[in-house]
């Protein structure tokens, strides 16, 4: 996303010579930056931005051109808006000579879909291979000449329909470029134009362009860091002395009239020039708030230092190990942060080039939207749902159910955290959001989902309560383990390993799933126990209960502490070390193998992982279902794939 925002483009700066007498004086050449010089033989027109120098020159003597330019200024200039905009143009009457087709001319339009901010603010239109150019050409009856032939197409019959062809291929209808691949054709065209001159300059020059523009950081508003500069008529712009920093905003401002309140403050604005002692005024613009957020992480390393950054502290703490934020930060905030860090590296303020080692962008919480008959948005608590129908909770009037969208105050599809906490507790809210879906995806908030999360946490509480009643803290591990205790210990340590890995990878929903599995194993262990279970099962239950309290702590901290205390432990579980899985318990001693007869599955066999082929074959043939499937026939052979499958051929 940042690379696209910066918009580095390798291309060619092409000079188009204007036809004598058609352009205002001083416009003998119009420069166009293009990344597709290979398509020049398909050029059907030239288009310039409404703010292009030539457009303004024409508007000085042409009222229609001036009106068209003013109309263009009324629409947005974002990429999304330009895509959907109806393509309009104004024929300037200017004509340019085609750079590679002798005698051919191209009309020059002012076009509403061309931006001055990119390239030179002028493009040549190749309708066959650019969708916006195609829409424009169809509207203004310009020729559409395809010059890139897709693989497998016949050059005699290939035509452009409603969509431009933007894929790869070979050149045709292009004279000396015919038969070349696109990449090779770009090089050949660049070399041809570089060897020619127009108005005493090369007709083609290789160039790199960027979409990125300078960042104007000043804002005409109160909220923001003051720019520490003083304006003096005698001395010019003078920095605020170091001993007077930071410049603090005044508290006695009013917002009763539009504009920047700092600009009309009676005292804060007026100061003495630190250089000559004469009357002067402060800079009343404040900095864009992105300035602060571009380097706060470096200041946090030594927030009380007398200098902007303590290089020793910064060297210890940076780069930040993990940054978690919304995808909307990916371009501006994170791009500015990287820019600031590199600049601060050059000035000796930090010792790193990159501020963040890892980036994770989380999804949004979404909810259904609701509108009444008057089109007013309603809060979820104002709506009563039943069998897919919605009515007003108080009046019973029908309510329209809208799409599921990101929660926003404007559409009122928000859930009050206080009401959720009051009904279920904060742990339930956290548990549901973490368990429902991978954290990088959007999550739909539903009453049923919250209820399910609450029921599970209640189940954990009951299971731990039963364990607390049947076990005691500090028991030693028994020398012998029965099958029930062994199975529970394996499930417990599998959960520790799974939850640890999942949290490290930010796969919180996977961590929750591992805890669900452990809860099922705990239930089985408790069902296998009696009022006073044997020593081995008591140990396994106690171990599992305490580990449950510890591994749910990051996601349900309140419940974790209550479970820890319920088990008779002292102190806080949050202060205990994270549990480590016993690797010996993560490897199963047995495996389950499918057993087939003549390729059809008939049974399965659980046997020691290191059992020999002979033992596996004997055990498989001893299974009742296998013997029944063989039915007394002679066994021709038995194929054994250890730890995977047995196939009896009879």
Coordinates of C-alpha atoms in Angstrom, one line a residue:
X1 CA 0.0 0.0 0.0
X2 CA 2.8 2.4 0.8
X3 CA 4.6 1.5 -2.5
X4 CA 1.4 2.3 -4.4
X5 CA 1.0 5.6 -2.4
X6 CA 4.5 6.6 -3.2
X7 CA 3.8 5.6 -6.8
X8 CA 7.2 5.2 -8.3
X9 CA 6.9 4.9 -12.1
X10 CA 9.7 4.2 -14.5
X11 CA 8.8 5.7 -17.9
X12 CA 9.6 8.1 -20.7
X13 CA 9.2 11.9 -20.9
X14 CA 7.9 12.4 -24.5
X15 CA 7.9 15.8 -26.2
X16 CA 4.9 16.4 -28.6
X17 CA 5.4 19.3 -31.0
X18 CA 2.4 21.6 -31.4
X19 CA 1.2 22.4 -34.9
X20 CA 2.2 25.9 -35.8
X21 CA -0.6 28.5 -35.1
X22 CA -2.8 26.1 -33.1
X23 CA -1.3 26.8 -29.6
X24 CA -0.7 30.0 -27.7
X25 CA 2.8 31.5 -27.9
X26 CA 5.3 29.7 -25.7
X27 CA 3.7 26.3 -26.1
X28 CA 5.8 24.9 -29.0
X29 CA 6.1 21.6 -27.1
X30 CA 3.8 19.7 -24.7
X31 CA 5.6 17.2 -22.4
X32 CA 3.9 13.9 -21.5
X33 CA 5.2 11.3 -19.0
X34 CA 4.2 7.8 -19.9
X35 CA 4.9 4.3 -18.6
X36 CA 3.7 2.8 -21.8
X37 CA 5.7 4.3 -24.7
X38 CA 5.2 1.0 -26.5
X39 CA 1.5 2.0 -27.2
X40 CA 2.3 5.3 -29.0
X41 CA 1.2 3.9 -32.3
X42 CA -2.3 3.5 -30.7
X43 CA -2.5 7.2 -29.6
X44 CA -5.8 8.7 -30.4
X45 CA -5.7 12.1 -28.6
X46 CA -3.9 14.1 -26.0
X47 CA -5.5 15.2 -22.7
X48 CA -4.3 17.8 -20.2
X49 CA -5.4 18.5 -16.7
X50 CA -7.7 21.5 -16.0
X51 CA -4.9 23.1 -14.0
X52 CA -2.2 22.6 -16.7
X53 CA -0.4 25.8 -17.7
X54 CA -1.7 25.4 -21.3
X55 CA -5.3 25.1 -20.1
X56 CA -5.0 28.3 -18.1
X57 CA -3.4 30.1 -21.1
X58 CA -6.3 29.0 -23.3
X59 CA -8.9 30.0 -20.7
X60 CA -7.6 33.6 -20.7
X61 CA -9.2 34.1 -24.1
X62 CA -11.8 31.4 -24.3
X63 CA -14.8 31.7 -22.0
X64 CA -16.0 28.2 -22.7
X65 CA -12.7 26.7 -21.7
X66 CA -12.8 28.8 -18.5
X67 CA -16.3 27.5 -17.7
X68 CA -15.2 23.9 -18.3
X69 CA -12.2 24.2 -16.0
X70 CA -14.4 25.7 -13.3
X71 CA -16.8 22.8 -13.7
X72 CA -13.9 20.3 -13.3
X73 CA -13.0 21.9 -10.0
X74 CA -16.4 20.9 -8.5
X75 CA -15.8 17.1 -8.4
X76 CA -13.4 15.1 -6.3
X77 CA -10.0 14.0 -7.3
X78 CA -9.5 10.7 -5.5
X79 CA -8.8 7.6 -7.5
X80 CA -12.2 6.1 -6.7
X81 CA -14.1 9.2 -7.8
X82 CA -12.1 9.5 -11.0
X83 CA -12.9 5.8 -11.9
X84 CA -16.6 6.4 -11.7
X85 CA -16.7 9.9 -13.1
X86 CA -18.3 10.5 -16.5
X87 CA -15.3 11.3 -18.7
X88 CA -15.6 14.8 -20.2
X89 CA -13.3 16.9 -22.3
X90 CA -13.0 20.3 -24.0
X91 CA -11.4 20.5 -27.4
X92 CA -8.8 23.3 -27.1
X93 CA -8.2 23.5 -30.9
X94 CA -4.6 22.8 -30.2
X95 CA -3.1 20.0 -32.3
X96 CA 0.2 18.1 -31.8
X97 CA 2.2 16.1 -34.3
X98 CA 2.3 12.4 -33.7
X99 CA 5.8 11.5 -32.6
X100 CA 6.2 8.4 -34.7
X101 CA 3.6 8.6 -37.5
X102 CA 4.6 11.1 -40.1
X103 CA 1.9 13.6 -41.0
X104 CA -0.5 12.4 -38.3
X105 CA -2.0 14.9 -35.8
X106 CA -3.7 14.5 -32.4
X107 CA -6.3 16.9 -30.9
X108 CA -5.6 18.3 -27.4
X109 CA -8.4 18.2 -24.9
X110 CA -8.8 19.6 -21.4
X111 CA -10.1 16.5 -19.6
X112 CA -11.8 16.1 -16.2
X113 CA -10.0 12.8 -15.3
X114 CA -6.4 14.1 -15.7
X115 CA -4.6 15.2 -12.5
X116 CA -1.9 17.9 -12.4
X117 CA -0.4 16.1 -9.4
X118 CA 1.0 13.1 -11.4
X119 CA 3.6 13.3 -14.2
X120 CA 3.4 16.5 -16.2
X121 CA -0.4 16.9 -16.0
X122 CA -0.7 15.7 -19.7
X123 CA -1.2 12.3 -21.2
X124 CA -1.5 10.8 -24.6
X125 CA -4.7 8.7 -24.8
X126 CA -4.4 5.1 -26.0
X127 CA -8.0 4.0 -26.0
X128 CA -7.4 0.4 -26.8
X129 CA -5.2 -0.2 -23.8
X130 CA -6.5 2.1 -21.0
X131 CA -10.1 2.0 -19.8
X132 CA -10.4 5.7 -19.0
X133 CA -9.0 6.6 -22.4
X134 CA -11.4 4.1 -24.0
X135 CA -14.5 5.7 -22.3
X136 CA -13.3 9.1 -23.4
X137 CA -12.6 8.0 -27.0
X138 CA -16.1 6.4 -27.3
X139 CA -17.7 9.6 -26.0
X140 CA -15.8 11.9 -28.4
X141 CA -15.6 9.6 -31.4
X142 CA -11.9 9.2 -31.4
X143 CA -10.2 6.2 -33.1
X144 CA -9.5 3.0 -31.1
X145 CA -6.5 1.3 -32.6
X146 CA -5.2 -1.9 -30.7
X147 CA -1.5 -2.3 -30.8
X148 CA -0.9 -5.0 -28.2
X149 CA -2.1 -8.5 -29.4
X150 CA -3.1 -11.0 -26.7
X151 CA -1.7 -14.5 -27.0
X152 CA -3.7 -16.7 -29.3
X153 CA -5.6 -13.9 -31.0
X154 CA -5.6 -13.2 -34.7
X155 CA -4.3 -9.7 -35.6
X156 CA -6.7 -9.6 -38.5
X157 CA -9.8 -10.0 -36.4
X158 CA -8.8 -8.7 -32.9
X159 CA -11.0 -5.8 -31.8
X160 CA -11.6 -3.8 -28.6
X161 CA -15.2 -3.9 -27.2
X162 CA -16.4 -2.3 -24.0
X163 CA -13.2 -3.1 -22.1
X164 CA -9.7 -2.0 -22.9
X165 CA -7.0 -4.7 -23.1
X166 CA -4.4 -4.1 -20.4
X167 CA -2.6 -7.4 -20.4
X168 CA 0.6 -8.6 -21.9
X169 CA 1.2 -9.6 -25.6
X170 CA 3.2 -8.7 -28.7
X171 CA 3.1 -5.5 -30.6
X172 CA 1.2 -5.1 -34.0
X173 CA -0.1 -2.2 -36.0
X174 CA 3.1 -0.5 -34.8
X175 CA 5.6 -0.4 -37.7
X176 CA 9.1 -1.1 -36.4
X177 CA 7.7 -2.5 -33.1
X178 CA 5.7 -5.3 -34.7
X179 CA 6.4 -8.7 -33.2
X180 CA 8.2 -7.3 -30.1
X181 CA 7.1 -8.2 -26.5
X182 CA 5.8 -5.2 -24.5
X183 CA 9.0 -4.9 -22.4
X184 CA 11.2 -5.0 -25.5
X185 CA 8.9 -2.5 -27.3
X186 CA 9.3 0.0 -24.5
X187 CA 13.1 -0.1 -24.9
X188 CA 13.0 0.2 -28.7
X189 CA 10.6 3.2 -28.6
X190 CA 12.7 4.9 -25.9
X191 CA 15.8 4.5 -28.0
X192 CA 14.1 5.7 -31.2
X193 CA 12.7 8.9 -29.5
X194 CA 16.0 9.6 -27.6
X195 CA 17.8 9.8 -31.0
X196 CA 15.3 12.5 -32.3
X197 CA 15.0 16.1 -31.3
X198 CA 12.1 18.5 -31.0
X199 CA 12.6 22.2 -30.3
X200 CA 16.3 21.6 -29.7
X201 CA 15.7 18.8 -27.1
X202 CA 15.5 15.0 -27.2
X203 CA 12.0 13.9 -28.1
X204 CA 12.2 11.1 -25.5
X205 CA 14.1 11.0 -22.1
X206 CA 13.9 8.2 -19.6
X207 CA 12.5 9.5 -16.3
X208 CA 11.3 8.3 -12.9
X209 CA 8.1 9.9 -11.5
X210 CA 6.3 9.7 -8.1
X211 CA 2.7 10.2 -7.0
X212 CA 4.0 11.3 -3.6
X213 CA 4.0 15.1 -3.0
X214 CA 5.3 17.4 -0.3
X215 CA 3.6 17.2 3.0
X216 CA 2.3 20.6 4.2
X217 CA 2.3 20.2 8.0
X218 CA 0.8 23.6 9.1
X219 CA -2.9 23.8 10.2
X220 CA -5.0 26.9 10.8
X221 CA -6.5 25.6 14.0
X222 CA -6.1 25.6 17.7
X223 CA -5.6 21.9 18.3
X224 CA -2.0 20.9 17.5
X225 CA 1.5 21.6 18.6
X226 CA 2.4 25.3 18.1
X227 CA 5.1 26.0 15.5
X228 CA 7.9 27.6 17.6
X229 CA 8.6 30.5 15.3
X230 CA 8.3 34.3 15.9
X231 CA 7.6 36.8 13.1
X232 CA 9.5 40.1 13.5
X233 CA 9.3 42.9 10.9
X234 CA 12.9 43.8 11.5
X235 CA 14.5 40.3 11.9
X236 CA 12.2 38.2 9.8
X237 CA 11.3 34.7 11.1
X238 CA 13.1 33.9 14.4
X239 CA 13.1 30.6 16.3
X240 CA 11.7 30.6 19.8
X241 CA 14.8 30.3 22.2
X242 CA 15.4 26.8 23.6
X243 CA 14.8 28.0 27.2
X244 CA 11.3 29.1 26.2
X245 CA 10.3 25.7 24.8
X246 CA 7.8 24.2 24.7
X247 CA 5.4 26.8 23.5
X248 CA 2.1 26.0 25.3
X249 CA -1.3 26.7 23.9
X250 CA -3.4 29.2 25.8
X251 CA -6.4 27.9 27.8
X252 CA -8.6 31.0 27.4
X253 CA -9.6 30.6 23.8
X254 CA -13.1 30.9 22.3
X255 CA -14.6 29.1 19.3
X256 CA -17.7 31.3 18.9
X257 CA -16.6 32.5 15.5
X258 CA -15.0 30.6 12.6
X259 CA -11.3 30.5 12.1
X260 CA -8.2 29.9 14.1
X261 CA -8.7 31.3 17.7
X262 CA -4.9 31.6 18.1
X263 CA -4.9 34.2 15.3
X264 CA -7.2 36.5 17.3
X265 CA -6.0 35.9 20.8
X266 CA -5.3 39.3 22.5
X267 CA -2.1 38.3 24.4
X268 CA -0.7 34.9 23.4
X269 CA -0.1 36.0 19.9
X270 CA 1.9 39.1 20.8
X271 CA 5.5 38.7 22.0
X272 CA 8.9 40.3 22.1
X273 CA 11.4 39.4 19.4
X274 CA 14.1 37.3 21.0
X275 CA 16.7 38.8 18.6
X276 CA 16.1 42.6 18.7
X277 CA 13.6 43.0 21.5
X278 CA 11.0 44.7 19.4
X279 CA 7.3 43.9 19.0
X280 CA 6.7 40.6 17.3
X281 CA 4.0 38.0 16.9
X282 CA 4.0 34.2 17.3
X283 CA 3.3 31.8 14.4
X284 CA -0.4 31.0 14.9
X285 CA -0.5 27.9 12.7
X286 CA -0.2 24.6 14.5
X287 CA 1.4 21.4 13.3
X288 CA -0.5 18.6 11.7
X289 CA -1.1 16.0 14.5
X290 CA 0.6 13.4 12.3
X291 CA 3.9 15.2 13.2
X292 CA 3.5 14.0 16.9
X293 CA 2.5 10.5 15.9
X294 CA 5.4 10.1 13.6
X295 CA 8.0 9.9 16.3
X296 CA 6.3 9.5 19.7
X297 CA 7.7 5.9 20.0
X298 CA 11.2 7.3 20.1
X299 CA 10.3 9.9 22.8
X300 CA 8.6 7.1 24.9
X301 CA 12.0 5.5 25.2
X302 CA 13.2 8.4 27.4
X303 CA 10.1 10.6 28.1
X304 CA 11.8 12.8 30.7
X305 CA 15.1 13.4 28.9
X306 CA 16.2 17.0 28.4
X307 CA 16.9 16.3 24.7
X308 CA 14.4 15.0 22.1
X309 CA 15.8 11.4 22.4
X310 CA 18.3 9.7 24.6
X311 CA 20.4 7.7 22.1
X312 CA 21.2 5.0 24.6
X313 CA 17.6 4.4 25.6
X314 CA 16.5 4.5 21.9
X315 CA 19.2 2.0 21.1
X316 CA 17.9 -0.3 23.8
X317 CA 14.2 -0.1 23.1
X318 CA 13.8 0.4 19.3
X319 CA 12.7 -0.9 16.9
X320 CA 9.2 -1.6 18.3
X321 CA 8.8 -5.4 18.3
X322 CA 5.1 -5.4 17.3
X323 CA 2.8 -2.7 16.0
X324 CA -0.9 -3.4 16.0
X325 CA -3.3 -1.0 14.4
X326 CA -6.1 -0.5 11.8
X327 CA -5.3 -0.9 8.1
X328 CA -6.3 2.8 7.7
X329 CA -2.9 3.7 9.4
X330 CA -0.9 1.6 6.8
X331 CA -0.3 4.5 4.4
X332 CA -0.1 7.8 6.2
X333 CA 0.8 7.2 9.9
X334 CA 3.2 4.3 9.2
X335 CA 4.7 5.9 6.1
X336 CA 5.3 9.2 8.1
X337 CA 6.8 7.1 11.0
X338 CA 9.3 5.4 8.6
X339 CA 10.2 8.8 7.0
X340 CA 10.8 10.4 10.4
X341 CA 12.8 7.5 11.7
X342 CA 15.1 7.6 8.7
X343 CA 15.5 11.4 9.0
X344 CA 16.2 11.1 12.8
X345 CA 18.8 8.4 12.0
X346 CA 20.6 10.8 9.7
X347 CA 20.5 13.5 12.4
X348 CA 21.8 11.2 15.1
X349 CA 18.6 11.0 17.2
X350 CA 18.0 7.3 16.6
X351 CA 20.2 4.4 15.6
X352 CA 17.7 2.5 13.5
X353 CA 16.3 3.0 10.0
X354 CA 13.0 1.2 10.6
X355 CA 10.7 2.0 13.6
X356 CA 8.6 -1.2 13.7
X357 CA 9.8 -4.8 13.4
X358 CA 6.4 -6.3 12.9
X359 CA 3.0 -5.0 11.7
X360 CA -0.4 -6.5 12.3
X361 CA -3.6 -4.9 11.1
X362 CA -6.7 -6.1 12.8
X363 CA -10.3 -6.2 11.4
X364 CA -13.3 -4.1 12.4
X365 CA -16.2 -5.0 14.6
X366 CA -19.4 -5.0 12.5
X367 CA -23.2 -5.1 13.2
X368 CA -26.5 -5.0 11.4
X369 CA -27.9 -1.6 10.7
X370 CA -31.6 -0.6 11.4
X371 CA -33.8 2.2 10.1
X372 CA -37.4 3.2 11.0
X373 CA -40.1 4.2 8.5
X374 CA -38.8 7.8 8.5
X375 CA -35.3 6.7 7.5
X376 CA -33.7 7.4 10.9
X377 CA -31.0 5.1 12.2
X378 CA -31.7 3.1 15.4
X379 CA -29.5 1.6 18.1
X380 CA -29.6 -2.2 18.4
X381 CA -31.2 -1.9 21.8
X382 CA -34.1 0.0 20.2
X383 CA -34.9 -3.0 18.0
X384 CA -36.6 -6.3 18.8
X385 CA -35.8 -9.2 16.5
X386 CA -37.9 -12.3 16.0
X387 CA -37.8 -14.9 13.2
X388 CA -35.9 -12.6 10.9
X389 CA -38.3 -9.7 11.3
X390 CA -37.5 -6.4 13.2
X391 CA -39.9 -4.1 15.1
X392 CA -39.4 -1.1 17.3
X393 CA -38.9 -2.3 20.9
X394 CA -41.3 0.3 22.3
X395 CA -43.8 1.0 19.5
X396 CA -43.8 -2.3 17.6
X397 CA -43.5 -0.4 14.3
X398 CA -41.8 -2.3 11.5
X399 CA -38.0 -1.7 11.2
X400 CA -35.9 -2.2 8.1
X401 CA -32.8 -4.4 8.6
X402 CA -29.9 -3.0 6.7
X403 CA -26.5 -4.4 5.7
X404 CA -23.8 -5.5 8.2
X405 CA -21.3 -2.6 8.4
X406 CA -18.4 -1.5 10.6
X407 CA -19.8 0.0 13.9
X408 CA -20.1 3.7 13.7
X409 CA -21.8 6.4 15.7
X410 CA -23.4 7.9 12.7
X411 CA -25.3 4.7 11.8
X412 CA -25.9 3.8 15.4
X413 CA -25.0 0.2 14.9
X414 CA -22.9 0.2 18.0
X415 CA -23.2 -1.8 21.2
X416 CA -22.7 0.1 24.5
X417 CA -19.7 -1.6 26.3
X418 CA -21.2 -0.7 29.6
X419 CA -24.3 -2.7 29.0
X420 CA -22.3 -5.7 27.8
X421 CA -20.1 -5.5 30.9
X422 CA -23.1 -5.0 33.1
X423 CA -24.8 -8.1 31.7
X424 CA -22.0 -10.5 31.0
X425 CA -18.7 -9.0 32.3
X426 CA -15.7 -7.7 30.4
X427 CA -14.2 -11.2 30.0
X428 CA -17.2 -12.3 27.9
X429 CA -16.9 -9.4 25.6
X430 CA -13.1 -10.0 25.1
X431 CA -13.6 -13.8 24.7
X432 CA -16.2 -13.4 22.0
X433 CA -14.2 -11.0 20.0
X434 CA -11.1 -13.1 20.2
X435 CA -12.8 -16.4 19.6
X436 CA -15.1 -15.7 16.7
X437 CA -12.8 -15.1 13.8
X438 CA -9.1 -14.5 12.9
X439 CA -8.2 -11.1 14.2
X440 CA -7.2 -9.6 10.8
X441 CA -10.8 -10.2 9.6
X442 CA -14.0 -8.2 10.5
X443 CA -16.1 -9.7 13.2
X444 CA -19.9 -9.5 13.3
X445 CA -21.2 -8.7 16.8
X446 CA -24.3 -10.9 17.5
X447 CA -26.3 -11.5 20.7
X448 CA -26.1 -15.3 20.1
X449 CA -22.3 -15.2 19.8
X450 CA -22.0 -13.3 23.1
X451 CA -24.3 -15.7 24.8
X452 CA -22.2 -18.6 23.6
X453 CA -19.0 -17.1 24.9
X454 CA -20.6 -16.4 28.3
X455 CA -21.8 -20.0 28.6
X456 CA -18.4 -21.3 27.9
X457 CA -16.7 -19.2 30.5
X458 CA -19.4 -20.3 33.0
X459 CA -18.5 -23.9 32.0
X460 CA -14.8 -23.2 32.8
X461 CA -15.8 -21.8 36.2
X462 CA -17.8 -25.0 37.0
X463 CA -15.0 -27.4 35.8
X464 CA -12.4 -25.5 37.9
X465 CA -14.8 -25.6 40.9
X466 CA -15.1 -29.4 40.6
X467 CA -11.4 -29.7 40.4
X468 CA -10.9 -27.5 43.5
X469 CA -13.3 -29.8 45.4
X470 CA -11.5 -33.0 44.5
X471 CA -7.8 -31.9 44.6
X472 CA -5.4 -29.9 46.7
X473 CA -2.4 -27.6 45.8
X474 CA 1.2 -28.7 45.8
X475 CA 0.7 -32.4 45.1
X476 CA 3.8 -34.3 43.9
X477 CA 3.7 -36.1 40.5
X478 CA 3.0 -39.8 41.0
X479 CA 5.4 -42.4 39.7
X480 CA 2.7 -44.3 37.8
X481 CA 0.0 -42.8 35.5
X482 CA -3.1 -44.6 34.5
X483 CA -4.7 -44.3 31.0
X484 CA -7.2 -41.6 32.1
X485 CA -4.6 -39.5 33.8
X486 CA -2.1 -39.9 31.0
X487 CA -4.7 -38.9 28.4
X488 CA -5.6 -35.8 30.4
X489 CA -2.0 -34.8 30.8
X490 CA -1.4 -35.1 27.1
X491 CA -4.4 -33.0 26.3
X492 CA -3.2 -30.4 28.8
X493 CA 0.3 -30.0 27.5
X494 CA -1.0 -30.1 23.9
X495 CA -3.2 -27.1 24.8
X496 CA -0.2 -25.3 26.4
X497 CA 1.9 -25.8 23.2
X498 CA -1.0 -24.8 20.9
X499 CA -2.1 -21.7 22.9
X500 CA 1.5 -20.5 23.2
X501 CA 2.2 -20.8 19.4
X502 CA -1.2 -19.3 18.5
X503 CA -0.7 -16.2 20.8
X504 CA 2.9 -15.7 19.4
X505 CA 1.4 -15.7 15.9
X506 CA -1.6 -13.5 16.9
X507 CA -4.0 -16.3 16.1
X508 CA -6.2 -15.7 19.1
X509 CA -9.2 -17.6 17.7
X510 CA -6.9 -20.7 17.3
X511 CA -5.8 -20.3 21.0
X512 CA -9.4 -20.2 22.1
X513 CA -10.2 -23.3 20.1
X514 CA -7.3 -25.1 21.9
X515 CA -8.9 -24.2 25.2
X516 CA -12.2 -25.5 24.1
X517 CA -10.5 -28.9 23.4
X518 CA -8.9 -28.8 26.8
X519 CA -12.3 -28.1 28.5
X520 CA -13.7 -31.2 26.8
X521 CA -10.7 -33.3 28.0
X522 CA -11.3 -31.9 31.5
X523 CA -14.9 -32.9 31.4
X524 CA -13.9 -36.5 30.4
X525 CA -11.4 -36.6 33.2
X526 CA -13.9 -35.5 35.8
X527 CA -16.5 -38.0 34.6
X528 CA -13.9 -40.7 34.9
X529 CA -13.1 -39.8 38.5
X530 CA -15.1 -40.7 41.6
X531 CA -15.6 -38.7 44.7
X532 CA -12.0 -39.5 45.7
X533 CA -10.1 -40.1 42.5
X534 CA -6.8 -42.0 42.6
X535 CA -3.6 -40.1 43.1
X536 CA -2.6 -40.0 39.4
X537 CA -5.9 -38.6 38.2
X538 CA -6.0 -36.1 41.1
X539 CA -2.6 -34.8 40.0
X540 CA -3.7 -34.6 36.3
X541 CA -6.9 -32.8 37.2
X542 CA -5.1 -30.3 39.5
X543 CA -2.4 -29.7 36.8
X544 CA -5.1 -29.1 34.1
X545 CA -7.1 -26.8 36.3
X546 CA -4.2 -24.6 37.1
X547 CA -3.0 -24.5 33.5
X548 CA -6.5 -23.5 32.4
X549 CA -6.4 -20.6 34.7
X550 CA -3.0 -19.5 33.4
X551 CA -3.6 -19.9 29.7
X552 CA -7.0 -18.1 29.7
X553 CA -5.5 -15.2 31.7
X554 CA -4.5 -13.0 28.6
X555 CA -8.1 -13.3 27.2
X556 CA -10.2 -13.6 30.4
X557 CA -8.1 -12.1 33.2
X558 CA -10.8 -11.6 35.8
X559 CA -12.1 -15.2 35.5
X560 CA -8.5 -16.5 35.5
X561 CA -7.8 -14.8 38.9
X562 CA -11.0 -16.2 40.4
X563 CA -10.2 -19.7 39.1
X564 CA -6.7 -19.4 40.5
X565 CA -8.1 -18.4 44.0
X566 CA -10.8 -21.1 43.8
X567 CA -8.1 -23.8 43.4
X568 CA -6.6 -22.6 46.7
X569 CA -3.6 -20.7 45.3
X570 CA -2.3 -17.5 46.7
X571 CA -1.0 -14.4 44.8
X572 CA -2.0 -13.4 41.3
X573 CA -2.0 -15.7 38.3
X574 CA -0.8 -12.7 36.2
X575 CA 2.4 -12.8 38.2
X576 CA 3.1 -16.5 37.5
X577 CA 5.4 -17.6 34.7
X578 CA 3.8 -18.8 31.5
X579 CA 3.5 -22.6 31.5
X580 CA 5.8 -24.7 29.4
X581 CA 4.6 -27.8 27.6
X582 CA 6.4 -31.1 28.4
X583 CA 7.7 -32.2 25.1
X584 CA 7.5 -35.9 26.2
X585 CA 3.8 -35.5 26.5
X586 CA 3.4 -34.0 23.0
X587 CA 4.4 -37.2 21.3
X588 CA 1.8 -40.0 21.2
X589 CA 3.0 -43.5 22.1
X590 CA 0.3 -45.0 19.9
X591 CA -1.1 -44.3 16.5
X592 CA -4.5 -45.2 14.9
X593 CA -4.2 -46.9 11.5
X594 CA -7.0 -47.5 9.0
X595 CA -7.4 -51.2 8.0
X596 CA -8.8 -52.0 4.5
X597 CA -9.8 -55.2 2.8
X598 CA -9.4 -55.1 -1.0
X599 CA -9.2 -51.3 -0.8
X600 CA -12.3 -50.7 1.3
X601 CA -12.0 -49.4 4.9
X602 CA -13.3 -52.0 7.3
X603 CA -11.9 -51.0 10.7
X604 CA -9.1 -49.1 12.4
X605 CA -6.3 -50.3 14.7
X606 CA -4.7 -48.5 17.6
X607 CA -1.2 -49.8 18.2
X608 CA 2.2 -48.7 19.5
X609 CA 3.9 -46.1 17.3
X610 CA 7.1 -48.2 16.9
X611 CA 5.3 -51.5 16.3
X612 CA 6.9 -53.8 13.7
X613 CA 5.2 -54.7 10.4
X614 CA 4.7 -58.2 11.6
X615 CA 2.9 -57.0 14.8
X616 CA 0.7 -54.6 12.8
X617 CA -0.3 -57.3 10.4
X618 CA -1.2 -59.8 13.1
X619 CA -3.2 -57.2 15.0
X620 CA -5.1 -56.1 11.8
X621 CA -6.0 -59.7 10.9
X622 CA -7.2 -60.3 14.4
X623 CA -9.9 -57.6 14.1
X624 CA -13.4 -59.0 13.9
X625 CA -14.6 -56.7 11.2
X626 CA -11.6 -57.5 9.1
X627 CA -12.1 -61.3 9.5
X628 CA -15.8 -60.9 8.5
X629 CA -14.8 -58.9 5.4
X630 CA -12.3 -61.6 4.3
X631 CA -15.0 -64.3 4.7
X632 CA -12.7 -67.3 4.6
X633 CA -11.0 -66.4 1.3
X634 CA -7.4 -67.0 0.9
X635 CA -5.2 -63.9 1.8
X636 CA -3.0 -63.1 -1.2
X637 CA -0.9 -60.4 0.5
X638 CA -1.0 -57.8 3.3
X639 CA 0.4 -54.3 2.5
X640 CA 1.5 -52.5 5.7
X641 CA 2.5 -48.8 5.7
X642 CA 3.6 -48.2 9.3
X643 CA 1.7 -45.5 11.1
X644 CA -0.6 -45.0 8.1
X645 CA -2.6 -47.9 6.7
X646 CA -3.0 -51.7 6.3
X647 CA -4.6 -53.2 3.2
X648 CA -5.5 -56.9 3.1
X649 CA -5.8 -58.3 -0.4
X650 CA -7.9 -61.5 -0.5

